């Protein structure tokens, strides 16, 4: 299913940076691009093996960062925070309001927007479009943590993923006893939350597919040495992650 042009484009864009790029077709689950950097040349892996597996090698080229790398999700997690806020506040799309001066203060804690930018008067749509940390931290303080954990589980945090490749489970650990600082940080994708790029791709694909996650796959079809097709992967529904209405609302925010 990989598109060689997309692979090359993603690889070129990554350059020498460490990280991953993954893209999926939302309505089928086809993985179109999966790049992990630094990588290695599979044609010379025998000659490179000692170097690749050396304890002194800190590049970890054998780790597929797209599925095995766990990262703080950062502002991509605002998708989840927004969805939980809308769960608890059905009129939140029209009623949420936050005045951003670039710095949100809660007791002894401070949350700054990127470069301290002041976004001014924000509704939910503009808060999302501007990725306003102050607005989302404010949302996070008011969320029900039991329900937030339930949503995280619904979105496959702390659970298995429908992947045939080796992967690491994402982690959402904010419990009932979380203090204000953990709430503030977690709501903007910091704190103790860890997620793989593949997992975030699945969540966004479910949004694009009216809430339904298709099972990701890499093998489109198999042909024999004479070119005859002997097997083909049929797209398969894995799970509904959210309602159609929720997916439509999040899709509008993302656009």
Coordinates of N, CA and C in Angstrom, one line a residue:
X1 N 0.8 -1.2 0.0 CA 0.0 0.0 0.0 C 0.8 1.3 0.0
X2 N 2.1 1.1 0.3 CA 3.0 2.3 0.4 C 3.1 3.0 -1.0
X3 N 3.1 4.3 -1.0 CA 3.2 5.1 -2.2 C 4.7 5.6 -2.2
X4 N 5.4 5.2 -3.2 CA 6.9 5.5 -3.2 C 7.1 7.0 -3.3
X5 N 6.3 7.7 -4.1 CA 6.5 9.1 -4.2 C 6.2 9.8 -2.8
X6 N 5.2 9.4 -2.1 CA 4.9 9.9 -0.8 C 6.1 9.6 0.2
X7 N 6.5 8.3 0.1 CA 7.7 7.9 0.9 C 8.9 8.8 0.7
X8 N 9.2 9.1 -0.5 CA 10.3 9.9 -0.8 C 10.1 11.4 -0.3
X9 N 8.9 11.9 -0.5 CA 8.6 13.2 -0.1 C 8.7 13.4 1.4
X10 N 8.1 12.4 2.1 CA 8.2 12.4 3.6 C 9.6 12.3 4.1
X11 N 10.4 11.4 3.5 CA 11.8 11.2 3.9 C 12.6 12.5 3.6
X12 N 12.4 13.1 2.5 CA 13.1 14.4 2.2 C 12.7 15.4 3.2
X13 N 11.5 15.5 3.5 CA 11.0 16.5 4.5 C 11.6 16.3 5.9
X14 N 11.8 15.1 6.3 CA 12.4 14.7 7.6 C 13.8 15.1 7.6
X15 N 14.5 15.0 6.5 CA 16.0 15.3 6.4 C 16.7 14.5 7.5
X16 N 17.6 15.1 8.3 CA 18.4 14.4 9.3 C 17.7 14.5 10.6
X17 N 16.5 14.9 10.7 CA 15.8 15.0 12.0 C 15.4 13.6 12.5
X18 N 15.3 13.4 13.8 CA 14.8 12.1 14.3 C 13.3 12.2 14.5
X19 N 12.6 11.2 14.1 CA 11.1 11.2 14.2 C 10.4 10.3 13.2
X20 N 9.2 10.5 12.9 CA 8.4 9.7 12.0 C 7.3 10.4 11.3
X21 N 7.0 9.9 10.2 CA 5.8 10.4 9.4 C 5.0 9.2 9.0
X22 N 3.7 9.3 9.3 CA 2.8 8.2 8.8 C 1.5 8.8 8.3
X23 N 1.0 8.3 7.2 CA -0.2 8.7 6.6 C -1.1 7.5 6.2
X24 N -2.4 7.5 6.5 CA -3.3 6.4 6.2 C -4.4 6.9 5.4
X25 N -5.0 6.0 4.6 CA -6.2 6.3 3.9 C -7.4 6.1 4.8
X26 N -8.2 7.1 5.2 CA -9.2 6.9 6.3 C -10.3 5.9 6.0
X27 N -10.7 5.8 4.7 CA -11.9 4.9 4.5 C -11.5 3.5 4.1
X28 N -10.2 3.2 4.1 CA -9.8 1.8 3.8 C -8.8 1.3 4.9
X29 N -8.0 2.1 5.5 CA -6.9 1.7 6.4 C -5.6 1.5 5.7
X30 N -5.5 1.7 4.4 CA -4.2 1.6 3.7 C -3.2 2.5 4.3
X31 N -2.0 2.0 4.7 CA -0.9 2.9 5.1 C -0.2 3.3 3.9
X32 N -0.3 4.6 3.6 CA 0.3 5.2 2.3 C 1.8 5.6 2.5
X33 N 2.1 6.0 3.7 CA 3.4 6.5 4.0 C 3.8 6.1 5.4
X34 N 5.0 5.6 5.6 CA 5.5 5.3 7.0 C 7.0 5.4 6.9
X35 N 7.5 6.5 7.4 CA 8.9 6.8 7.4 C 9.4 7.0 8.9
X36 N 10.5 6.4 9.2 CA 11.2 6.5 10.5 C 12.6 6.9 10.3
X37 N 13.0 8.0 11.0 CA 14.4 8.5 10.9 C 15.1 8.5 12.2
X38 N 16.4 8.2 12.3 CA 17.3 7.7 11.3 C 16.9 6.2 10.9
X39 N 17.1 5.9 9.6 CA 16.8 4.6 9.2 C 18.1 3.9 8.7
X40 N 18.0 2.8 8.0 CA 19.2 2.0 7.6 C 18.9 1.5 6.2
X41 N 20.0 1.1 5.5 CA 19.9 0.5 4.2 C 19.6 -1.0 4.3
X42 N 18.5 -1.4 3.9 CA 18.1 -2.8 4.0 C 19.0 -3.7 3.1
X43 N 19.5 -3.1 2.1 CA 20.4 -3.9 1.1 C 21.7 -4.3 1.7
X44 N 22.1 -3.5 2.7 CA 23.5 -3.8 3.3 C 23.4 -4.1 4.8
X45 N 22.2 -4.6 5.2 CA 22.0 -4.8 6.7 C 23.0 -5.8 7.3
X46 N 23.4 -6.8 6.5 CA 24.3 -7.8 7.0 C 25.7 -7.1 7.4
X47 N 26.1 -6.3 6.5 CA 27.4 -5.6 6.7 C 27.3 -4.6 7.8
X48 N 26.1 -4.0 8.0 CA 25.9 -3.0 9.0 C 25.5 -3.5 10.4
X49 N 25.2 -4.8 10.5 CA 24.6 -5.4 11.7 C 25.3 -5.1 12.9
X50 N 26.6 -5.2 12.9 CA 27.4 -5.0 14.2 C 27.2 -3.5 14.6
X51 N 27.3 -2.6 13.6 CA 27.1 -1.2 14.0 C 25.7 -0.9 14.5
X52 N 24.7 -1.5 13.8 CA 23.3 -1.2 14.1 C 23.0 -1.7 15.5
X53 N 23.6 -2.8 16.0 CA 23.2 -3.4 17.3 C 24.2 -3.1 18.3
X54 N 25.2 -2.2 18.0 CA 26.2 -1.9 19.0 C 25.6 -1.1 20.2
X55 N 26.0 -1.4 21.4 CA 25.5 -0.7 22.6 C 25.9 0.8 22.5
X56 N 26.9 1.1 21.7 CA 27.4 2.5 21.6 C 26.6 3.3 20.6
X57 N 25.7 2.6 19.8 CA 24.9 3.3 18.8 C 23.7 3.9 19.4
X58 N 23.6 5.2 19.4 CA 22.5 5.9 20.0 C 21.4 6.3 19.0
X59 N 21.6 5.9 17.7 CA 20.6 6.4 16.7 C 19.3 5.5 16.7
X60 N 19.4 4.3 17.2 CA 18.3 3.4 17.3 C 17.6 3.2 15.9
X61 N 18.4 2.9 14.8 CA 17.8 2.8 13.5 C 16.8 1.7 13.4
X62 N 16.9 0.6 14.2 CA 16.1 -0.5 14.1 C 14.7 -0.3 14.8
X63 N 14.5 0.8 15.5 CA 13.2 1.2 16.0 C 12.4 1.9 15.0
X64 N 11.2 1.3 14.8 CA 10.3 2.0 13.9 C 9.5 3.1 14.7
X65 N 10.0 4.3 14.6 CA 9.4 5.3 15.4 C 8.0 5.6 15.1
X66 N 7.5 5.3 13.9 CA 6.1 5.5 13.6 C 5.2 4.6 14.5
X67 N 5.6 3.4 14.8 CA 4.7 2.5 15.6 C 5.3 2.3 17.0
X68 N 6.6 2.3 17.2 CA 7.3 2.0 18.4 C 7.8 3.2 19.2
X69 N 7.8 4.4 18.6 CA 8.2 5.6 19.3 C 7.0 6.2 20.1
X70 N 7.3 6.5 21.3 CA 6.3 7.1 22.2 C 6.7 8.5 22.5
X71 N 5.8 9.5 22.2 CA 6.2 10.9 22.4 C 5.0 11.6 23.1
X72 N 5.4 12.8 23.7 CA 4.4 13.7 24.2 C 3.6 14.1 22.9
X73 N 2.3 14.0 22.9 CA 1.5 14.3 21.7 C 1.4 15.8 21.5
X74 N 1.7 16.7 22.5 CA 1.6 18.1 22.2 C 0.3 18.5 21.8
X75 N 0.2 19.5 20.9 CA -1.1 20.1 20.6 C -2.0 19.1 19.8
X76 N -1.5 18.0 19.2 CA -2.3 17.1 18.6 C -3.3 16.5 19.5
X77 N -3.0 16.5 20.8 CA -3.9 15.9 21.9 C -5.1 16.8 22.1
X78 N -5.0 18.1 21.6 CA -6.2 19.0 21.8 C -7.4 18.4 21.1
X79 N -7.3 17.5 20.2 CA -8.4 16.8 19.6 C -9.1 16.1 20.7
X80 N -8.4 15.4 21.6 CA -9.0 14.6 22.6 C -9.6 15.5 23.7
X81 N -8.9 16.5 24.1 CA -9.4 17.5 25.1 C -10.7 18.1 24.6
X82 N -10.7 18.5 23.3 CA -11.9 19.2 22.7 C -13.1 18.2 22.7
X83 N -12.8 16.9 22.4 CA -13.9 16.0 22.3 C -14.5 15.7 23.7
X84 N -13.6 15.6 24.7 CA -14.2 15.4 26.1 C -14.9 16.7 26.6
X85 N -14.4 17.8 26.2 CA -15.1 19.1 26.6 C -16.5 19.1 26.0
X86 N -16.6 18.7 24.7 CA -17.9 18.6 24.0 C -18.8 17.5 24.6
X87 N -18.2 16.4 25.1 CA -19.0 15.4 25.7 C -19.7 16.0 26.9
X88 N -19.0 16.7 27.7 CA -19.5 17.3 29.0 C -20.3 18.6 28.8
X89 N -20.0 19.2 27.7 CA -20.7 20.5 27.4 C -21.3 20.5 26.0
X90 N -22.4 19.9 25.8 CA -23.0 19.8 24.4 C -23.1 21.1 23.7
X91 N -23.3 22.2 24.4 CA -23.4 23.5 23.7 C -22.0 24.2 23.7
X92 N -21.0 23.5 24.0 CA -19.7 24.1 24.1 C -19.2 24.8 22.8
X93 N -19.6 24.3 21.6 CA -19.2 24.9 20.4 C -19.6 26.3 20.3
X94 N -20.8 26.7 20.8 CA -21.3 28.0 20.7 C -21.1 28.8 22.0
X95 N -20.9 28.1 23.2 CA -20.9 28.8 24.4 C -19.5 29.1 25.0
X96 N -18.5 28.3 24.6 CA -17.1 28.4 25.2 C -16.6 29.8 24.8
X97 N -15.9 30.4 25.8 CA -15.3 31.7 25.6 C -14.0 31.8 26.4
X98 N -12.9 32.3 25.9 CA -11.7 32.6 26.6 C -11.0 33.8 26.1
X99 N -10.6 34.7 27.0 CA -9.8 35.9 26.6 C -8.3 35.6 26.8
X100 N -7.6 35.5 25.7 CA -6.2 35.1 25.7 C -5.3 36.4 25.6
X101 N -4.4 36.5 26.6 CA -3.4 37.6 26.5 C -2.0 37.0 26.4
X102 N -2.0 35.7 26.1 CA -0.7 35.0 25.9 C -0.2 34.3 27.1
X103 N -0.8 34.6 28.3 CA -0.4 34.0 29.5 C -1.6 33.6 30.3
X104 N -1.7 32.3 30.7 CA -2.8 31.9 31.6 C -2.2 31.5 32.9
X105 N -2.8 32.2 34.0 CA -2.3 31.9 35.3 C -3.3 31.2 36.2
X106 N -2.9 30.2 36.8 CA -3.8 29.4 37.7 C -3.0 29.2 39.0
X107 N -3.3 30.1 40.0 CA -2.6 30.0 41.3 C -1.1 30.3 41.0
X108 N -0.3 29.3 41.4 CA 1.2 29.5 41.2 C 1.6 29.1 39.8
X109 N 0.7 28.6 39.0 CA 1.1 28.0 37.7 C 0.8 29.0 36.6
X110 N 1.7 28.8 35.6 CA 1.5 29.7 34.4 C 1.6 28.8 33.1
X111 N 0.7 29.1 32.2 CA 0.7 28.4 30.9 C 0.8 29.5 29.8
X112 N 1.8 29.4 29.0 CA 2.0 30.4 27.9 C 1.6 29.8 26.6
X113 N 1.0 30.7 25.8 CA 0.8 30.3 24.4 C 2.1 30.4 23.6
X114 N 2.2 29.8 22.5 CA 3.4 29.7 21.7 C 3.9 31.1 21.4
X115 N 5.2 31.3 21.8 CA 5.9 32.6 21.7 C 5.1 33.7 22.5
X116 N 4.3 33.3 23.4 CA 3.6 34.3 24.2 C 2.5 35.1 23.4
X117 N 2.1 34.5 22.3 CA 1.2 35.2 21.4 C -0.2 35.4 22.1
X118 N -0.7 36.6 22.0 CA -2.0 36.9 22.5 C -3.1 36.7 21.4
X119 N -4.0 35.8 21.7 CA -5.0 35.5 20.7 C -6.3 36.3 20.8
X120 N -6.4 37.0 22.0 CA -7.6 37.8 22.2 C -8.9 37.0 22.5
X121 N -10.0 37.5 22.1 CA -11.3 36.8 22.4 C -11.4 35.5 21.6
X122 N -11.6 34.4 22.2 CA -11.6 33.1 21.5 C -12.9 32.3 21.8
X123 N -13.6 31.8 20.8 CA -14.6 30.8 21.0 C -13.8 29.4 20.8
X124 N -14.6 28.3 20.8 CA -13.9 27.0 20.7 C -13.3 26.8 19.4
X125 N -13.9 27.3 18.3 CA -13.3 27.1 17.0 C -12.0 27.9 16.8
X126 N -12.0 29.1 17.3 CA -10.7 29.9 17.2 C -9.7 29.4 18.2
X127 N -10.1 28.9 19.3 CA -9.1 28.3 20.3 C -8.4 27.2 19.7
X128 N -9.2 26.3 18.9 CA -8.6 25.2 18.3 C -7.7 25.6 17.1
X129 N -8.2 26.5 16.3 CA -7.5 27.0 15.1 C -6.2 27.6 15.5
X130 N -6.2 28.4 16.6 CA -5.0 29.0 17.1 C -4.1 28.2 18.0
X131 N -4.7 27.0 18.3 CA -4.0 26.1 19.3 C -3.7 26.8 20.6
X132 N -4.7 27.5 21.1 CA -4.5 28.4 22.3 C -4.3 27.5 23.5
X133 N -3.1 27.5 24.1 CA -2.8 26.8 25.3 C -3.6 27.2 26.5
X134 N -3.8 28.5 26.6 CA -4.6 29.0 27.7 C -6.0 28.6 27.7
X135 N -6.6 28.6 26.5 CA -8.0 28.1 26.4 C -8.1 26.6 26.7
X136 N -7.2 25.8 26.2 CA -7.3 24.4 26.5 C -7.0 24.0 27.9
X137 N -6.0 24.7 28.5 CA -5.7 24.5 29.9 C -7.0 24.8 30.8
X138 N -7.7 25.9 30.4 CA -8.9 26.2 31.1 C -9.9 25.1 31.0
X139 N -10.1 24.6 29.8 CA -11.0 23.5 29.6 C -10.6 22.3 30.5
X140 N -9.3 22.0 30.5 CA -8.9 20.8 31.2 C -9.1 20.9 32.7
X141 N -9.1 22.1 33.3 CA -9.3 22.2 34.7 C -10.7 21.8 35.1
X142 N -11.7 22.0 34.1 CA -13.1 21.7 34.5 C -13.6 20.4 34.1
X143 N -12.7 19.5 33.5 CA -13.2 18.2 33.0 C -13.3 17.2 34.1
X144 N -14.2 16.3 33.9 CA -14.4 15.1 34.9 C -13.4 14.1 34.5
X145 N -12.5 13.8 35.5 CA -11.3 12.9 35.2 C -11.7 11.5 34.9
X146 N -12.8 11.0 35.6 CA -13.3 9.7 35.3 C -13.7 9.6 33.9
X147 N -14.5 10.6 33.4 CA -15.0 10.6 32.0 C -13.8 10.8 31.0
X148 N -12.8 11.6 31.4 CA -11.7 11.8 30.5 C -10.9 10.5 30.3
X149 N -10.7 9.8 31.4 CA -10.0 8.5 31.3 C -10.8 7.5 30.5
X150 N -12.2 7.5 30.6 CA -13.0 6.7 29.8 C -12.9 7.0 28.3
X151 N -12.8 8.3 28.0 CA -12.7 8.7 26.6 C -11.3 8.2 26.1
X152 N -10.3 8.4 26.9 CA -8.9 8.0 26.5 C -8.9 6.5 26.1
X153 N -9.6 5.7 27.0 CA -9.7 4.2 26.7 C -10.5 4.0 25.4
X154 N -11.5 4.7 25.2 CA -12.3 4.6 24.0 C -11.5 4.8 22.8
X155 N -10.5 5.8 22.9 CA -9.7 6.1 21.8 C -8.4 5.3 21.7
X156 N -8.4 4.2 22.5 CA -7.3 3.2 22.4 C -6.1 3.5 23.2
X157 N -6.1 4.5 24.1 CA -5.0 4.7 25.0 C -4.9 3.5 26.0
X158 N -3.8 3.1 26.4 CA -3.6 2.1 27.4 C -4.2 0.7 26.9
X159 N -4.2 0.5 25.6 CA -4.8 -0.7 25.1 C -4.1 -1.1 23.8
X160 N -4.4 -2.3 23.3 CA -3.8 -2.8 22.1 C -4.3 -2.0 20.9
X161 N -3.5 -2.0 19.8 CA -3.8 -1.4 18.6 C -3.9 -2.4 17.5
X162 N -4.7 -2.1 16.5 CA -4.9 -3.1 15.4 C -3.8 -3.0 14.4
X163 N -2.6 -3.3 14.8 CA -1.4 -3.2 14.0 C -0.7 -4.6 13.9
X164 N -0.3 -5.0 12.7 CA 0.5 -6.2 12.5 C 1.9 -6.1 12.8
X165 N 2.4 -4.8 12.8 CA 3.8 -4.5 13.1 C 4.1 -4.4 14.6
X166 N 5.3 -4.6 15.0 CA 5.6 -4.3 16.4 C 5.3 -2.9 16.8
X167 N 4.7 -2.7 18.0 CA 4.3 -1.3 18.4 C 4.4 -1.2 19.9
X168 N 4.3 0.0 20.4 CA 4.2 0.3 21.8 C 2.8 0.9 22.1
X169 N 2.2 0.5 23.2 CA 0.9 1.0 23.6 C 1.1 2.5 24.0
X170 N 0.1 3.3 23.7 CA 0.1 4.7 24.2 C -0.3 4.7 25.6
X171 N 0.0 5.8 26.3 CA -0.2 5.8 27.7 C -0.9 7.1 28.1
X172 N -2.1 7.0 28.8 CA -2.8 8.1 29.5 C -3.0 7.7 30.9
X173 N -2.4 8.5 31.8 CA -2.3 8.0 33.2 C -2.9 9.1 34.2
X174 N -3.6 10.1 33.7 CA -4.0 11.1 34.7 C -5.3 10.6 35.4
X175 N -5.1 10.3 36.7 CA -6.1 9.7 37.5 C -6.9 10.8 38.4
X176 N -7.7 10.3 39.2 CA -8.6 11.1 40.0 C -7.9 12.1 40.9
X177 N -6.7 11.7 41.4 CA -5.9 12.5 42.3 C -5.0 13.6 41.6
X178 N -5.2 13.8 40.3 CA -4.3 14.7 39.6 C -4.4 16.1 40.1
X179 N -3.3 16.7 40.3 CA -3.3 18.1 40.8 C -3.5 19.1 39.6
X180 N -3.6 20.4 39.9 CA -3.9 21.4 38.9 C -2.8 21.4 37.8
X181 N -1.5 21.3 38.2 CA -0.5 21.3 37.2 C -0.6 20.2 36.2
X182 N -0.9 19.0 36.7 CA -1.0 17.8 35.8 C -2.2 18.0 34.9
X183 N -3.3 18.6 35.4 CA -4.5 18.8 34.6 C -4.2 19.9 33.5
X184 N -3.5 20.9 33.9 CA -3.1 22.0 32.9 C -2.2 21.4 31.8
X185 N -1.2 20.7 32.2 CA -0.3 20.1 31.2 C -0.9 19.1 30.3
X186 N -1.7 18.2 30.9 CA -2.2 17.1 30.1 C -3.2 17.6 29.1
X187 N -4.0 18.6 29.4 CA -5.0 19.1 28.5 C -4.4 19.7 27.2
X188 N -3.1 20.0 27.2 CA -2.4 20.6 26.0 C -1.4 19.6 25.5
X189 N -1.5 18.3 25.9 CA -0.7 17.3 25.3 C 0.7 17.1 26.0
X190 N 0.9 17.7 27.1 CA 2.2 17.5 27.9 C 1.9 16.5 29.0
X191 N 2.5 16.8 30.2 CA 2.3 15.9 31.3 C 2.9 14.6 31.1
X192 N 2.2 13.5 31.5 CA 2.7 12.1 31.4 C 2.1 11.4 30.2
X193 N 1.3 12.0 29.4 CA 0.8 11.3 28.2 C 1.8 11.0 27.2
X194 N 1.8 9.8 26.7 CA 2.7 9.4 25.6 C 1.9 8.6 24.5
X195 N 2.3 8.9 23.3 CA 1.5 8.3 22.1 C 2.4 8.1 21.0
X196 N 2.1 7.1 20.2 CA 2.9 6.9 18.9 C 2.3 7.6 17.8
X197 N 3.1 8.0 16.8 CA 2.5 8.7 15.6 C 1.4 7.8 14.9
X198 N 1.6 6.5 14.9 CA 0.6 5.6 14.3 C -0.7 5.8 15.0
X199 N -0.7 5.8 16.3 CA -2.0 5.9 17.1 C -2.7 7.3 16.8
X200 N -1.9 8.4 16.8 CA -2.6 9.6 16.4 C -3.1 9.6 15.0
X201 N -2.4 8.9 14.1 CA -2.9 8.8 12.7 C -4.3 8.1 12.7
X202 N -4.4 7.0 13.6 CA -5.7 6.3 13.6 C -6.8 7.2 14.2
X203 N -6.5 8.0 15.2 CA -7.6 8.9 15.7 C -8.0 9.9 14.7
X204 N -7.1 10.5 14.0 CA -7.5 11.5 13.0 C -8.1 10.8 11.8
X205 N -7.7 9.6 11.4 CA -8.4 8.9 10.3 C -9.9 8.6 10.7
X206 N -10.1 8.2 12.0 CA -11.5 7.9 12.4 C -12.3 9.2 12.3
X207 N -11.7 10.3 12.6 CA -12.5 11.6 12.5 C -12.8 11.8 11.0
X208 N -11.9 11.6 10.1 CA -12.1 11.8 8.7 C -13.1 10.8 8.1
X209 N -13.3 9.6 8.8 CA -14.2 8.6 8.4 C -15.4 8.4 9.2
X210 N -15.9 9.6 9.6 CA -17.2 9.7 10.4 C -17.2 8.9 11.7
X211 N -16.0 8.8 12.3 CA -15.9 8.2 13.6 C -15.5 6.7 13.6
X212 N -15.4 6.1 12.4 CA -15.0 4.7 12.3 C -13.6 4.5 12.0
X213 N -12.9 3.7 12.7 CA -11.5 3.4 12.5 C -11.4 2.1 11.6
X214 N -10.8 2.2 10.5 CA -10.5 1.0 9.7 C -9.2 0.4 10.1
X215 N -9.1 -0.9 10.0 CA -7.9 -1.6 10.4 C -6.8 -1.3 9.5
X216 N -5.7 -0.7 10.0 CA -4.5 -0.4 9.1 C -3.9 -1.6 8.5
X217 N -3.5 -1.5 7.3 CA -2.8 -2.6 6.6 C -1.7 -2.1 5.6
X218 N -0.7 -2.9 5.4 CA 0.4 -2.6 4.5 C 0.4 -3.4 3.2
X219 N -0.2 -4.6 3.3 CA -0.2 -5.5 2.1 C -1.5 -5.4 1.3
X220 N -1.4 -4.8 0.2 CA -2.6 -4.6 -0.7 C -3.0 -5.9 -1.3
X221 N -2.1 -6.5 -2.0 CA -2.3 -7.8 -2.7 C -1.0 -8.5 -2.9
X222 N -1.1 -9.8 -3.2 CA 0.0 -10.7 -3.4 C -0.1 -11.3 -4.7
X223 N 0.9 -11.3 -5.5 CA 1.0 -11.9 -6.8 C 2.1 -13.0 -6.9
X224 N 1.9 -14.0 -7.7 CA 3.0 -15.0 -7.9 C 3.9 -14.6 -8.9
X225 N 4.9 -15.5 -9.3 CA 6.0 -15.1 -10.2 C 5.5 -14.9 -11.6
X226 N 4.3 -15.4 -11.9 CA 3.7 -15.1 -13.3 C 2.8 -13.9 -13.3
X227 N 2.7 -13.2 -12.2 CA 1.9 -12.0 -12.1 C 0.4 -12.3 -11.8
X228 N 0.0 -13.5 -11.5 CA -1.3 -13.8 -11.1 C -1.6 -13.4 -9.6
X229 N -2.7 -12.8 -9.4 CA -3.0 -12.4 -8.0 C -3.4 -13.6 -7.2
X230 N -2.8 -13.8 -6.1 CA -3.2 -15.0 -5.2 C -3.8 -14.6 -3.9
X231 N -3.7 -13.3 -3.6 CA -4.4 -12.9 -2.3 C -4.6 -11.4 -2.4
X232 N -5.6 -10.9 -1.7 CA -5.9 -9.4 -1.6 C -6.5 -9.1 -0.3
X233 N -6.0 -8.0 0.3 CA -6.6 -7.5 1.6 C -7.8 -6.7 1.3
X234 N -8.9 -7.1 2.0 CA -10.1 -6.3 1.9 C -10.2 -5.4 3.1
X235 N -10.6 -4.1 2.9 CA -10.7 -3.2 4.0 C -11.6 -3.7 5.1
X236 N -11.3 -3.5 6.3 CA -12.0 -4.1 7.4 C -12.2 -3.0 8.5
X237 N -13.5 -2.9 9.0 CA -13.8 -2.0 10.1 C -13.2 -2.6 11.4
X238 N -12.4 -1.8 12.1 CA -11.9 -2.2 13.4 C -12.9 -1.8 14.5
X239 N -13.2 -0.6 14.6 CA -14.0 -0.1 15.8 C -14.5 1.3 15.5
X240 N -15.7 1.6 16.0 CA -16.1 3.0 16.0 C -15.5 3.7 17.3
X241 N -14.8 4.7 17.0 CA -14.1 5.5 18.1 C -15.0 6.6 18.7
X242 N -15.9 7.1 17.9 CA -16.8 8.2 18.3 C -18.0 8.2 17.4
X243 N -19.0 9.0 17.8 CA -20.2 9.1 17.0 C -19.9 9.9 15.7
X244 N -20.8 9.8 14.7 CA -20.7 10.5 13.5 C -20.7 12.0 13.8
X245 N -21.6 12.5 14.7 CA -21.8 13.9 15.0 C -20.5 14.4 15.6
X246 N -19.9 13.6 16.5 CA -18.6 14.0 17.1 C -17.5 14.2 16.1
X247 N -17.5 13.2 15.2 CA -16.4 13.3 14.1 C -16.6 14.5 13.2
X248 N -17.9 14.8 12.9 CA -18.2 16.0 12.1 C -17.7 17.2 12.8
X249 N -18.0 17.4 14.1 CA -17.6 18.6 14.8 C -16.1 18.7 14.9
X250 N -15.4 17.6 15.2 CA -14.0 17.7 15.2 C -13.4 17.9 13.9
X251 N -14.0 17.4 12.8 CA -13.5 17.6 11.5 C -13.6 19.1 11.1
X252 N -14.7 19.8 11.6 CA -14.9 21.2 11.3 C -13.8 22.0 12.0
X253 N -13.5 21.6 13.3 CA -12.4 22.3 14.0 C -11.1 22.1 13.3
X254 N -10.8 20.9 12.9 CA -9.5 20.6 12.2 C -9.4 21.4 10.9
X255 N -10.5 21.5 10.2 CA -10.4 22.3 8.9 C -10.1 23.8 9.2

